Amino acid sequence: MLSQIGGDPETAHMPLSGIGGIGTWQDAAEFLLLGASGVQVCTAAMHYGYRIVEDMIEGLQNYMRENGWCTLADFKARP
């Protein structure tokens, strides 16, 4: 759904939040790659504690560094 809404020229300019089932940095990256402007983490943080957010940040930073990306917008601008 996220990629369909984000790929529609009429809604492509709108910020989209990825939610549901995000428990790892890889999950967050998938949502960002599908067109989300950001992600929301709730249940995983309640279940595992706020440390999970720090782990996600670290994993995403490493992933971005490996790809030469500096901002979240780079997820959308990838080739």
mmCIF file of C-alpha atoms in Angstrom:
data_model
loop_
_atom_site.group_PDB
_atom_site.id
_atom_site.type_symbol
_atom_site.label_atom_id
_atom_site.label_comp_id
_atom_site.label_asym_id
_atom_site.label_seq_id
_atom_site.Cartn_x
_atom_site.Cartn_y
_atom_site.Cartn_z
ATOM 1 C CA MET A 1 0.000 0.000 0.000
ATOM 2 C CA LEU A 2 2.775 2.374 0.943
ATOM 3 C CA SER A 3 4.555 2.013 -2.389
ATOM 4 C CA GLN A 4 1.281 2.462 -4.294
ATOM 5 C CA ILE A 5 0.400 5.675 -2.484
ATOM 6 C CA GLY A 6 3.963 6.986 -2.667
ATOM 7 C CA GLY A 7 4.210 6.138 -6.354
ATOM 8 C CA ASP A 8 1.031 7.996 -7.277
ATOM 9 C CA PRO A 9 1.966 11.390 -8.779
ATOM 10 C CA GLU A 10 -0.967 13.020 -6.968
ATOM 11 C CA THR A 11 0.229 11.872 -3.534
ATOM 12 C CA ALA A 12 3.993 11.504 -4.051
ATOM 13 C CA HIS A 13 4.646 14.904 -2.429
ATOM 14 C CA MET A 14 2.827 13.929 0.774
ATOM 15 C CA PRO A 15 4.806 12.656 3.772
ATOM 16 C CA LEU A 16 3.951 9.043 4.579
ATOM 17 C CA SER A 17 4.563 7.297 7.873
ATOM 18 C CA GLY A 18 5.390 3.593 7.881
ATOM 19 C CA ILE A 19 3.763 1.734 10.770
ATOM 20 C CA GLY A 20 3.028 -1.842 11.735
ATOM 21 C CA GLY A 21 5.475 -4.658 12.299
ATOM 22 C CA ILE A 22 8.644 -2.599 12.667
ATOM 23 C CA GLY A 23 10.927 -4.396 15.096
ATOM 24 C CA THR A 24 14.394 -4.119 13.537
ATOM 25 C CA TRP A 25 16.390 -1.593 11.570
ATOM 26 C CA GLN A 26 15.894 -3.817 8.517
ATOM 27 C CA ASP A 27 12.110 -3.495 8.901
ATOM 28 C CA ALA A 28 12.470 0.286 9.140
ATOM 29 C CA ALA A 29 14.714 0.336 6.058
ATOM 30 C CA GLU A 30 12.151 -1.651 4.063
ATOM 31 C CA PHE A 31 9.428 0.873 4.875
ATOM 32 C CA LEU A 32 11.733 3.752 3.925
ATOM 33 C CA LEU A 33 12.695 2.029 0.674
ATOM 34 C CA LEU A 34 8.998 1.590 -0.136
ATOM 35 C CA GLY A 35 8.451 5.338 0.159
ATOM 36 C CA ALA A 36 7.832 6.147 3.823
ATOM 37 C CA SER A 37 9.138 9.513 4.977
ATOM 38 C CA GLY A 38 9.546 8.139 8.487
ATOM 39 C CA VAL A 39 8.550 5.178 10.623
ATOM 40 C CA GLN A 40 6.705 4.695 13.901
ATOM 41 C CA VAL A 41 7.667 2.064 16.445
ATOM 42 C CA CYS A 42 5.321 1.292 19.317
ATOM 43 C CA THR A 43 4.685 -2.346 20.175
ATOM 44 C CA ALA A 44 8.320 -3.390 19.731
ATOM 45 C CA ALA A 45 9.459 -0.571 22.033
ATOM 46 C CA MET A 46 6.887 -1.579 24.647
ATOM 47 C CA HIS A 47 7.918 -5.216 24.372
ATOM 48 C CA TYR A 48 11.719 -4.825 24.168
ATOM 49 C CA GLY A 49 12.242 -1.397 25.727
ATOM 50 C CA TYR A 50 13.510 1.840 24.262
ATOM 51 C CA ARG A 51 16.946 0.335 23.587
ATOM 52 C CA ILE A 52 15.419 -1.096 20.403
ATOM 53 C CA VAL A 53 15.191 2.433 18.997
ATOM 54 C CA GLU A 54 18.907 3.003 19.607
ATOM 55 C CA ASP A 55 19.652 -0.300 17.844
ATOM 56 C CA MET A 56 17.495 0.780 14.892
ATOM 57 C CA ILE A 57 19.256 4.123 14.646
ATOM 58 C CA GLU A 58 22.668 2.455 14.709
ATOM 59 C CA GLY A 59 21.673 -0.137 12.096
ATOM 60 C CA LEU A 60 20.139 2.465 9.793
ATOM 61 C CA GLN A 61 23.183 4.736 10.131
ATOM 62 C CA ASN A 62 25.487 1.858 9.179
ATOM 63 C CA TYR A 63 23.257 0.897 6.235
ATOM 64 C CA MET A 64 23.159 4.486 5.023
ATOM 65 C CA ARG A 65 26.925 4.875 5.405
ATOM 66 C CA GLU A 66 27.522 1.664 3.396
ATOM 67 C CA ASN A 67 25.331 3.059 0.605
ATOM 68 C CA GLY A 68 26.832 6.551 0.715
ATOM 69 C CA TRP A 69 23.550 8.089 1.864
ATOM 70 C CA CYS A 70 23.354 11.129 4.148
ATOM 71 C CA THR A 71 19.613 11.721 4.640
ATOM 72 C CA LEU A 72 16.382 9.741 4.687
ATOM 73 C CA ALA A 73 15.532 11.345 1.347
ATOM 74 C CA ASP A 74 18.361 9.250 -0.130
ATOM 75 C CA PHE A 75 16.202 6.146 0.395
ATOM 76 C CA LYS A 76 13.738 7.537 -2.162
ATOM 77 C CA ALA A 77 16.413 8.831 -4.543
ATOM 78 C CA ARG A 78 18.222 5.524 -4.901
ATOM 79 C CA PRO A 79 18.789 4.232 -8.444
#
